[in-house]
Tab-separated table of C-alpha atoms (C1' of nucleotides) in Angstrom:
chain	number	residue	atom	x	y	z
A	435	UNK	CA	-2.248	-21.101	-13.116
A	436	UNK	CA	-1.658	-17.839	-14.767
A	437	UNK	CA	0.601	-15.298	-12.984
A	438	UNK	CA	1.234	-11.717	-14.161
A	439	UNK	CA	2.674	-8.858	-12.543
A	440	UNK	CA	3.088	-4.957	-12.666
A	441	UNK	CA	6.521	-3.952	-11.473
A	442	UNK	CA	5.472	-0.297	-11.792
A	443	UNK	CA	2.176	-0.171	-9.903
A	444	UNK	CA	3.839	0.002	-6.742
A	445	UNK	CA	2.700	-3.056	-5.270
A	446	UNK	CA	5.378	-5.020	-3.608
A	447	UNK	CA	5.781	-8.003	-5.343
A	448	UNK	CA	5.748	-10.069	-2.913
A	449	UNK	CA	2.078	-8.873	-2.140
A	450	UNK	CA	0.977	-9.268	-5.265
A	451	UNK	CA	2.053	-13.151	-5.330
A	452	UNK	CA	-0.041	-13.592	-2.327
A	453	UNK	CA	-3.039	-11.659	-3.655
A	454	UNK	CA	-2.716	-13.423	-6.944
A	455	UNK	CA	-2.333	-16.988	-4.749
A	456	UNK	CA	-5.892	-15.828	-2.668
A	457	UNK	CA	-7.518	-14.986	-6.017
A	458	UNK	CA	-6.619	-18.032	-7.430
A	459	UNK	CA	-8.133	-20.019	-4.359
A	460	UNK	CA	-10.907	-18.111	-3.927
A	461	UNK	CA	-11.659	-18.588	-7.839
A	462	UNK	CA	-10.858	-22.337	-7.509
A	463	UNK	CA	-7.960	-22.583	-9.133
A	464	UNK	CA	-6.067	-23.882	-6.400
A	465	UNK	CA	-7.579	-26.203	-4.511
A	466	UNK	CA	-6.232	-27.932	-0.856
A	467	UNK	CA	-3.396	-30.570	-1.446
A	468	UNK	CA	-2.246	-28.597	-4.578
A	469	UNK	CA	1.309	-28.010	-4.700
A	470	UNK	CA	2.486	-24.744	-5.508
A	471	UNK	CA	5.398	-23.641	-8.218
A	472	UNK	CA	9.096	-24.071	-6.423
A	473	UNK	CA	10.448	-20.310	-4.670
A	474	UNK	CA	13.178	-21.229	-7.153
A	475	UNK	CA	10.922	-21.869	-10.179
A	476	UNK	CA	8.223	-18.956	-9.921
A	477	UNK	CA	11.061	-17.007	-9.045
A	478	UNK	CA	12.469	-17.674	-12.252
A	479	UNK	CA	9.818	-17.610	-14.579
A	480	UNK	CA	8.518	-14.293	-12.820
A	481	UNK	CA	12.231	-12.937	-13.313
A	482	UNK	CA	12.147	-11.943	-9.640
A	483	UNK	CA	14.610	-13.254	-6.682
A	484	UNK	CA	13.494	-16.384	-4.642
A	485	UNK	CA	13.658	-14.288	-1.379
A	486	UNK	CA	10.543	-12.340	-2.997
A	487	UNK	CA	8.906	-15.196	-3.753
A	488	UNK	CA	9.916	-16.945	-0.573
A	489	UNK	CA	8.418	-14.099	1.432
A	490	UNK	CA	5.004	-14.270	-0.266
A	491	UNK	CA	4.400	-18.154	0.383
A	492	UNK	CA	5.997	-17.482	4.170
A	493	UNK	CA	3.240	-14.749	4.137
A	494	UNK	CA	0.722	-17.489	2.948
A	495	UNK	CA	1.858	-19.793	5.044
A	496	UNK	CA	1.646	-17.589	8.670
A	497	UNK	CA	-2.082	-16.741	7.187
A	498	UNK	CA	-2.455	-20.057	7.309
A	499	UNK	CA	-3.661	-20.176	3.762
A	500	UNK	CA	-0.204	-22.826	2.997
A	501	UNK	CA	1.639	-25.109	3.821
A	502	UNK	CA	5.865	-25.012	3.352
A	503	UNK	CA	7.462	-28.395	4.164
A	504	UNK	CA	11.562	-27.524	3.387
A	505	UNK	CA	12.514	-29.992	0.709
A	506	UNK	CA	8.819	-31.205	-0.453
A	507	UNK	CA	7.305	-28.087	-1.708
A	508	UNK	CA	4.039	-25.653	-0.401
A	509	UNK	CA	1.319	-27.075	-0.828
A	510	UNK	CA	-2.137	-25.269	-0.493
A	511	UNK	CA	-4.132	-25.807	3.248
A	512	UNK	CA	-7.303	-26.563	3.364
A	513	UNK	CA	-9.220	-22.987	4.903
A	514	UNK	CA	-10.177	-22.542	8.200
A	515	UNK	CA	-10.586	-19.048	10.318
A	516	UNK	CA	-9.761	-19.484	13.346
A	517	UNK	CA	-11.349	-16.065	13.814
A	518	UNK	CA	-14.857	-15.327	14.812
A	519	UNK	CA	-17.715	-14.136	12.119
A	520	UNK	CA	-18.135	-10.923	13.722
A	521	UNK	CA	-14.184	-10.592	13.421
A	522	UNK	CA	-14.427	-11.162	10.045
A	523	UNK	CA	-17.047	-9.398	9.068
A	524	UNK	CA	-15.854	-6.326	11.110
A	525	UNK	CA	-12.402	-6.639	8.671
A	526	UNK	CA	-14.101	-6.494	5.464
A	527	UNK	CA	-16.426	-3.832	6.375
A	528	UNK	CA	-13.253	-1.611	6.035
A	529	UNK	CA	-12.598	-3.064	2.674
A	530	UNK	CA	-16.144	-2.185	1.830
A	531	UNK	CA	-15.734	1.385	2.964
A	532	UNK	CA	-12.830	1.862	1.276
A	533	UNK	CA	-14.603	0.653	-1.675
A	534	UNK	CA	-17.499	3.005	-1.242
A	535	UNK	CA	-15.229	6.072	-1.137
A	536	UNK	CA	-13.275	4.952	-4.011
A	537	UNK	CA	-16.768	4.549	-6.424
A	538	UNK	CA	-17.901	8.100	-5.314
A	539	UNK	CA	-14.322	9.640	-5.945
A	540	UNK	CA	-15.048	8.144	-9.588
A	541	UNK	CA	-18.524	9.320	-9.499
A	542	UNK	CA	-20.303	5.868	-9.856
A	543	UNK	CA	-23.776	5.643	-8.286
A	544	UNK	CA	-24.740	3.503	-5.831
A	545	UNK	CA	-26.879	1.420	-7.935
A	546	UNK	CA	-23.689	0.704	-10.719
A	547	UNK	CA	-21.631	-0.408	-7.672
A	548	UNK	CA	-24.585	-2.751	-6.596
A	549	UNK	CA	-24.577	-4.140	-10.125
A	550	UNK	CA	-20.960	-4.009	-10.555
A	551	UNK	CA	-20.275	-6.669	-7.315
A	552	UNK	CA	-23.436	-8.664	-8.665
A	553	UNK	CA	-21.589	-8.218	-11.852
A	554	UNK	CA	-17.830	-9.606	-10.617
A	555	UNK	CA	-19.525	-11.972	-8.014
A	556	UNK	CA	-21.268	-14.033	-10.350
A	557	UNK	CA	-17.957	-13.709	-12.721
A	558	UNK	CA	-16.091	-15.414	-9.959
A	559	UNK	CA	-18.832	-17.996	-9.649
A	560	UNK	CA	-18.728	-19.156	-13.208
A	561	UNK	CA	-15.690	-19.894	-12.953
A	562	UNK	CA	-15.432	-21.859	-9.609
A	563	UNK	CA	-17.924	-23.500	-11.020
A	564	UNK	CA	-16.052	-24.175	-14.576
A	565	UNK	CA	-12.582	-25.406	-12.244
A	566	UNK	CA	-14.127	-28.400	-11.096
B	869	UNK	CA	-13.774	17.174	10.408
B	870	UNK	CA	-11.942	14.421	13.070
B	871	UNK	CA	-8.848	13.212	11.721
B	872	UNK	CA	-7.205	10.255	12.899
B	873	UNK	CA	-3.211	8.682	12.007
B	874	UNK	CA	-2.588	5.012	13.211
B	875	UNK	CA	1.135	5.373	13.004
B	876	UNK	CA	1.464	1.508	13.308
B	877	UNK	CA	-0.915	0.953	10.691
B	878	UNK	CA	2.362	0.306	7.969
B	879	UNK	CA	0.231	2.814	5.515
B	880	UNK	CA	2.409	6.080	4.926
B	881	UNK	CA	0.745	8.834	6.327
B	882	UNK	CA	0.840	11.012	3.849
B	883	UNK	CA	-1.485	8.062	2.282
B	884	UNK	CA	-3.821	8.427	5.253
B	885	UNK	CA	-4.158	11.774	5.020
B	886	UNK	CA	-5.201	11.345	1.590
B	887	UNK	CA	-7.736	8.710	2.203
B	888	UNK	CA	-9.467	10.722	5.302
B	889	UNK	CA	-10.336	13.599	2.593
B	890	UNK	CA	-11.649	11.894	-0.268
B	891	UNK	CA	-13.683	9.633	2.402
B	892	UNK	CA	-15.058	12.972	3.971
B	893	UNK	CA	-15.581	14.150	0.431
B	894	UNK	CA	-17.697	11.016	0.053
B	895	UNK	CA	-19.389	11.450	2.770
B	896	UNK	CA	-20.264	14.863	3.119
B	897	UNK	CA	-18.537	16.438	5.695
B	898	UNK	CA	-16.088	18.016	3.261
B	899	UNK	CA	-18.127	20.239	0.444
B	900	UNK	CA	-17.225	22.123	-2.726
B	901	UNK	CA	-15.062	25.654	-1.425
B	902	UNK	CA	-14.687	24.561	1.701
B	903	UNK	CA	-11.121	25.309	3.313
B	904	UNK	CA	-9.019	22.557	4.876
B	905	UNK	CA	-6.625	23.229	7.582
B	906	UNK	CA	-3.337	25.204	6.476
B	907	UNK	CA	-0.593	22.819	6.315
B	908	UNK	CA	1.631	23.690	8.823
B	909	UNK	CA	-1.771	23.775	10.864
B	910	UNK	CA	-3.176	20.399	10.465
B	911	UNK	CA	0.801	18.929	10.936
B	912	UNK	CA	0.898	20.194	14.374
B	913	UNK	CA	-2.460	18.658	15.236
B	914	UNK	CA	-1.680	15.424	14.191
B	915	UNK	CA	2.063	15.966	15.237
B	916	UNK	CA	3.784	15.419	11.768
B	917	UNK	CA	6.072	17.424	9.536
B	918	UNK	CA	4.983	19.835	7.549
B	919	UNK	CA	6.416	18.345	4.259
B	920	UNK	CA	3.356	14.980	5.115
B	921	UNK	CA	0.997	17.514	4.173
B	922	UNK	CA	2.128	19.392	1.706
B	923	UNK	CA	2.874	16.301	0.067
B	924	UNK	CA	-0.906	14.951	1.081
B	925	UNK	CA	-2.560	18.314	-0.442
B	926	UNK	CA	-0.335	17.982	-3.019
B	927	UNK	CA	-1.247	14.455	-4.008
B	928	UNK	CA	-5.422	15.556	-3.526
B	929	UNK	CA	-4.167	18.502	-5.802
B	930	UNK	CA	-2.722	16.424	-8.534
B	931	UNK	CA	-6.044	14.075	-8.777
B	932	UNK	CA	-8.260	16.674	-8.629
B	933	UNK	CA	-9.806	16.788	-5.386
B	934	UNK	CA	-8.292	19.500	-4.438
B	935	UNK	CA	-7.508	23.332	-5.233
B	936	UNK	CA	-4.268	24.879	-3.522
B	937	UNK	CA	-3.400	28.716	-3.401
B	938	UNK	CA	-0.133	30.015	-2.279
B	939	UNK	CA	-1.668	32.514	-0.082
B	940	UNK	CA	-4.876	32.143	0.758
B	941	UNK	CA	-5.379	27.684	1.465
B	942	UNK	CA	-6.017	24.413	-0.074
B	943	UNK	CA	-10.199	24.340	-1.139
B	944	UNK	CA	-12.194	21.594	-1.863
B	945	UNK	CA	-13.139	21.322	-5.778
B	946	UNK	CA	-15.773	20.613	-7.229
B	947	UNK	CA	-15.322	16.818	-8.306
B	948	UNK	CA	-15.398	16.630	-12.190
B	949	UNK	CA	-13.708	13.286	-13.637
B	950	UNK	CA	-12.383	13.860	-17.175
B	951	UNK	CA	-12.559	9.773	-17.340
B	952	UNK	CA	-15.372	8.297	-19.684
B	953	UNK	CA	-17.249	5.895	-17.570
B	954	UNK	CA	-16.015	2.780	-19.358
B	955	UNK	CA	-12.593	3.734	-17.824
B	956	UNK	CA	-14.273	4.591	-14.396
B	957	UNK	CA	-16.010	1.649	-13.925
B	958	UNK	CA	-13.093	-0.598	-15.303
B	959	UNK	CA	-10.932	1.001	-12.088
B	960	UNK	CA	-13.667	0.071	-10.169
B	961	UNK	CA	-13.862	-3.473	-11.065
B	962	UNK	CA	-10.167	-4.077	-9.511
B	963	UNK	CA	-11.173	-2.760	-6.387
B	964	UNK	CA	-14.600	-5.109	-6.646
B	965	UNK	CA	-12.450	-8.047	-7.458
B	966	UNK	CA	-10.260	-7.644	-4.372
B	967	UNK	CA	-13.080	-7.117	-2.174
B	968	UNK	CA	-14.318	-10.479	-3.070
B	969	UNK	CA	-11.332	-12.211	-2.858
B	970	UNK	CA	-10.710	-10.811	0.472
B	971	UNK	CA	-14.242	-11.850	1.528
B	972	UNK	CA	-13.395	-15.713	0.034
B	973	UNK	CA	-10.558	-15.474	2.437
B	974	UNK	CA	-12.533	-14.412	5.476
B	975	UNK	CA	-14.724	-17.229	4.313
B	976	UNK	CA	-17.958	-14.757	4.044
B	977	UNK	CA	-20.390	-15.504	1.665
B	978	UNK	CA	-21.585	-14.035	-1.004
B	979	UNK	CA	-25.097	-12.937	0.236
B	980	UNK	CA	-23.268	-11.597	3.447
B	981	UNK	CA	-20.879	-9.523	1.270
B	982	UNK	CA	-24.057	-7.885	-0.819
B	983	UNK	CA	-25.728	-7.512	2.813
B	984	UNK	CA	-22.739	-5.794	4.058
B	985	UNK	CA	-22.491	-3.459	0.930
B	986	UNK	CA	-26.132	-2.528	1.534
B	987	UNK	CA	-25.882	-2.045	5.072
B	988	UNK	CA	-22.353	0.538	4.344
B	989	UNK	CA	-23.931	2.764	1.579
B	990	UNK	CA	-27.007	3.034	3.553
B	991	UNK	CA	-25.007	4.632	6.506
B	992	UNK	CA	-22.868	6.631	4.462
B	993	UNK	CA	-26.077	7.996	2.525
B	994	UNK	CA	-27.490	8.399	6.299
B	995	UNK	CA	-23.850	10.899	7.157
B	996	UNK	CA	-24.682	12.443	4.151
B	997	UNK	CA	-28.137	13.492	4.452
B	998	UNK	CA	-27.329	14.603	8.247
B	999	UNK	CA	-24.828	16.900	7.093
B	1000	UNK	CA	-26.982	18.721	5.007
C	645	DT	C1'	3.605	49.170	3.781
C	646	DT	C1'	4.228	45.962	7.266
C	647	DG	C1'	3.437	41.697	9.314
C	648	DA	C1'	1.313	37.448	9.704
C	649	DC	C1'	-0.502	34.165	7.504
C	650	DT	C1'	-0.825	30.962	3.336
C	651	DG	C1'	1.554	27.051	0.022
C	652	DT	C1'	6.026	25.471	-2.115
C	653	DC	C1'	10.678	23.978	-2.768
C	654	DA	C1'	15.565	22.145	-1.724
C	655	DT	C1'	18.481	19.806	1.191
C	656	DA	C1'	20.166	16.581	4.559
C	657	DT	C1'	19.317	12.777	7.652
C	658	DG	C1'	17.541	8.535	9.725
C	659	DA	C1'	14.517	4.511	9.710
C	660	DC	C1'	12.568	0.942	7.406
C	661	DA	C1'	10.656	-1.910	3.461
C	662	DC	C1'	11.833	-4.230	-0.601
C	663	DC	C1'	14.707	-6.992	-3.103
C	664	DA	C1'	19.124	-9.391	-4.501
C	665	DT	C1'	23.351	-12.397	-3.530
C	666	DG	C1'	25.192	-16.324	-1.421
C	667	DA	C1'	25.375	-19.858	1.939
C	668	DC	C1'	22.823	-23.296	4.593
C	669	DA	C1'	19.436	-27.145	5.825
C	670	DG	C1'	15.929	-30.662	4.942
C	671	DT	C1'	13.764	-34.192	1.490
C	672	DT	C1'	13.509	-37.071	-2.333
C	673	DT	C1'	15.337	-39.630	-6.031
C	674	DT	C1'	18.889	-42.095	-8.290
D	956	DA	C1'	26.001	-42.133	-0.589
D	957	DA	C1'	25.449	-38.755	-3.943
D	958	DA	C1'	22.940	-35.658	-6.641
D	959	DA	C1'	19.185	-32.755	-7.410
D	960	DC	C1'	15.675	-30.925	-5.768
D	961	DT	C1'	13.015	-28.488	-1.913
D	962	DG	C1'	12.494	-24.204	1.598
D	963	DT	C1'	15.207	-20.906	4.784
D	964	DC	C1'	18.300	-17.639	6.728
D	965	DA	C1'	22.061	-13.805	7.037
D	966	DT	C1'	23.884	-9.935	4.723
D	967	DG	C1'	24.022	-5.748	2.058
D	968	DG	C1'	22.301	-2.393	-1.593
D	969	DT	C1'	18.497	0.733	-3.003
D	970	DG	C1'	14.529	3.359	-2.688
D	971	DT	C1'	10.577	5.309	-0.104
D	972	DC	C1'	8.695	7.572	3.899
D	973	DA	C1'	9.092	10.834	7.361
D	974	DT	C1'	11.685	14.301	9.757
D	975	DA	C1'	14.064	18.770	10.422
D	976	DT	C1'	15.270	22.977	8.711
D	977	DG	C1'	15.700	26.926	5.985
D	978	DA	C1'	14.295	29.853	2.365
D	979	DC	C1'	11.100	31.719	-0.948
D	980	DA	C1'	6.621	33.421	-2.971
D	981	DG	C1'	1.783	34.680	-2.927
D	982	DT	C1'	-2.357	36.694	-0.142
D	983	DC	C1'	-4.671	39.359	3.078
D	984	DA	C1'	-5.578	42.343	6.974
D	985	DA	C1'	-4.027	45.841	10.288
DNA sequence: TTGACTGTCATATGACACCATGACAGTTTT
DNA sequence: AAAACTGTCATGGTGTCATATGACAGTCAA
C-alpha cells in the first residue's frame, strides 16, 4: 500500500490516514484479516509521531472499519453498517450536495460531472477488480 | 436567503458561512449584484463576531465570488474562473474520488450513488428554475 | 457638512484541535 | 524469563478559531 501525504493542505493528518485507509478498502487494497503497518512503523516512515498515527487507526477502529488488539497489531474488519439504508443514504446525499456546489463554483456542467463519477467510478472498479 | 450555523458541527464557522454562499450561488437564490447582509448585520443574526464575517466575505472575496466595497457592501460577482478546464475538472476529480469512497464506506452501490447524483442536480436545477 | 452606515485592520484573550515527548501495558518470540 | 515487538495513555507545546474591543477609512443620504 502506497501512502502519501500533504502537510500543507490543511488536512489533519490524522484524517488523511483514515481517508487514505477507506480509499484503500474501498479500492481493494485492503482486504478483511489484513494487518495494517505498526503506529510505530507508519509513524516512522510517514515522519509523523505515533500519537497521529495512533489516533487515525483509533478513529478506524470506533468506525468500526478496524480492529486494534494491543501487542498483535490492527488488523482490517470485515464491513458491516450497523446503520439503516435510508441513514446512509441520507449521509451521502450531503456529500453529494456539497459536490454539486463545488462543480458549479468551477463552472462544470451537469453533464461533465455525470461523466466525471462514471469516469472515477469505473476507475475504482478496474482496479478492485485488478487487486484480486 | 435562510442561513443556518450548527455550532457543534466541528466546521469553523467562518467555513460555514462560506459554504452557505457559494451553495446559494449554485443554486440561485444569490445572483450577480446582488447585496449580502453588511457584516456587522448578518453577525448579529446569527449571533457571532463581527471579525467571522469579515473574515467569511473576505475569504468569498479572495476566490472570487465575491466583490467588497468599503462603503457601500459586499456584491455578488459575476463568476468567471481564470482556471483552464483541465485544471477545473482535475479539482473536481478529488472531490469525485472522496464521494465514492465515502459511498464504499456507507456500503452504497454504485448505481445508488449515480441515482442519488441524478436525483440532487435535478432538485437543485428545480430551486433554480423557481427562482427565476 | 454631518451622521449613519459600510468594510477593514490590530490587538488581546480564551478555548480547543493537532501533534510531539515519554511512560505504561499487553502479546509474541526467543 | 527476557527481549522485542505491539497498542495506549497522560502531559505539554503550538497553532487555529472565535470572541471582544477599539480605531480607521470609504460611501451615501439627510
Amino acid at each position: 500500500m502506497v501512502w502519501s501525504i500533504d502537510y500543507h493542505s490543511g488536512v489533519p493528518v490524522y484524517l488523511q490516514v483514515v481517508q487514505q485507509v477507506q480509499s484503500a478498502v474501498a479500492s481493494g487494497v485492503l482486504r478483511e484479516g489484513d494487518q495494517l503497518p505498526s503506529v510505530r512503523a507508519l509513524a516512522e516512515q510517514l515522519r509523523v509521531n505515533r500519537n497521529t498515527i495512533a489516533r487515525a487507526y483509533g478513529e478506524l477502529e470506533h468506525a468500526g472499519a478496524l480492529e486494534n488488539r494491543q501487542g498483535s497489531g490492527c488488523f482490517v474488519r470485515a464491513s458491516a453498517t450497523p446503520l439503516r439504508k435510508a441513514v446512509r443514504t441520507e449521509r451521502l446525499t450531503g456529500a453529494v450536495d456539497s459536490l454539486i456546489v463545488q462543480a458549479h463554483t468551477l463552472q462544470v456542467s451537469d453533464d461533465d460531472l455525470r461523466g466525471l463519477l462514471d469516469e472515477r467510478l469505473t476507475e475504482f472498479d478496474a482496479r478492485r477488480k485488478s487487486e484480486e
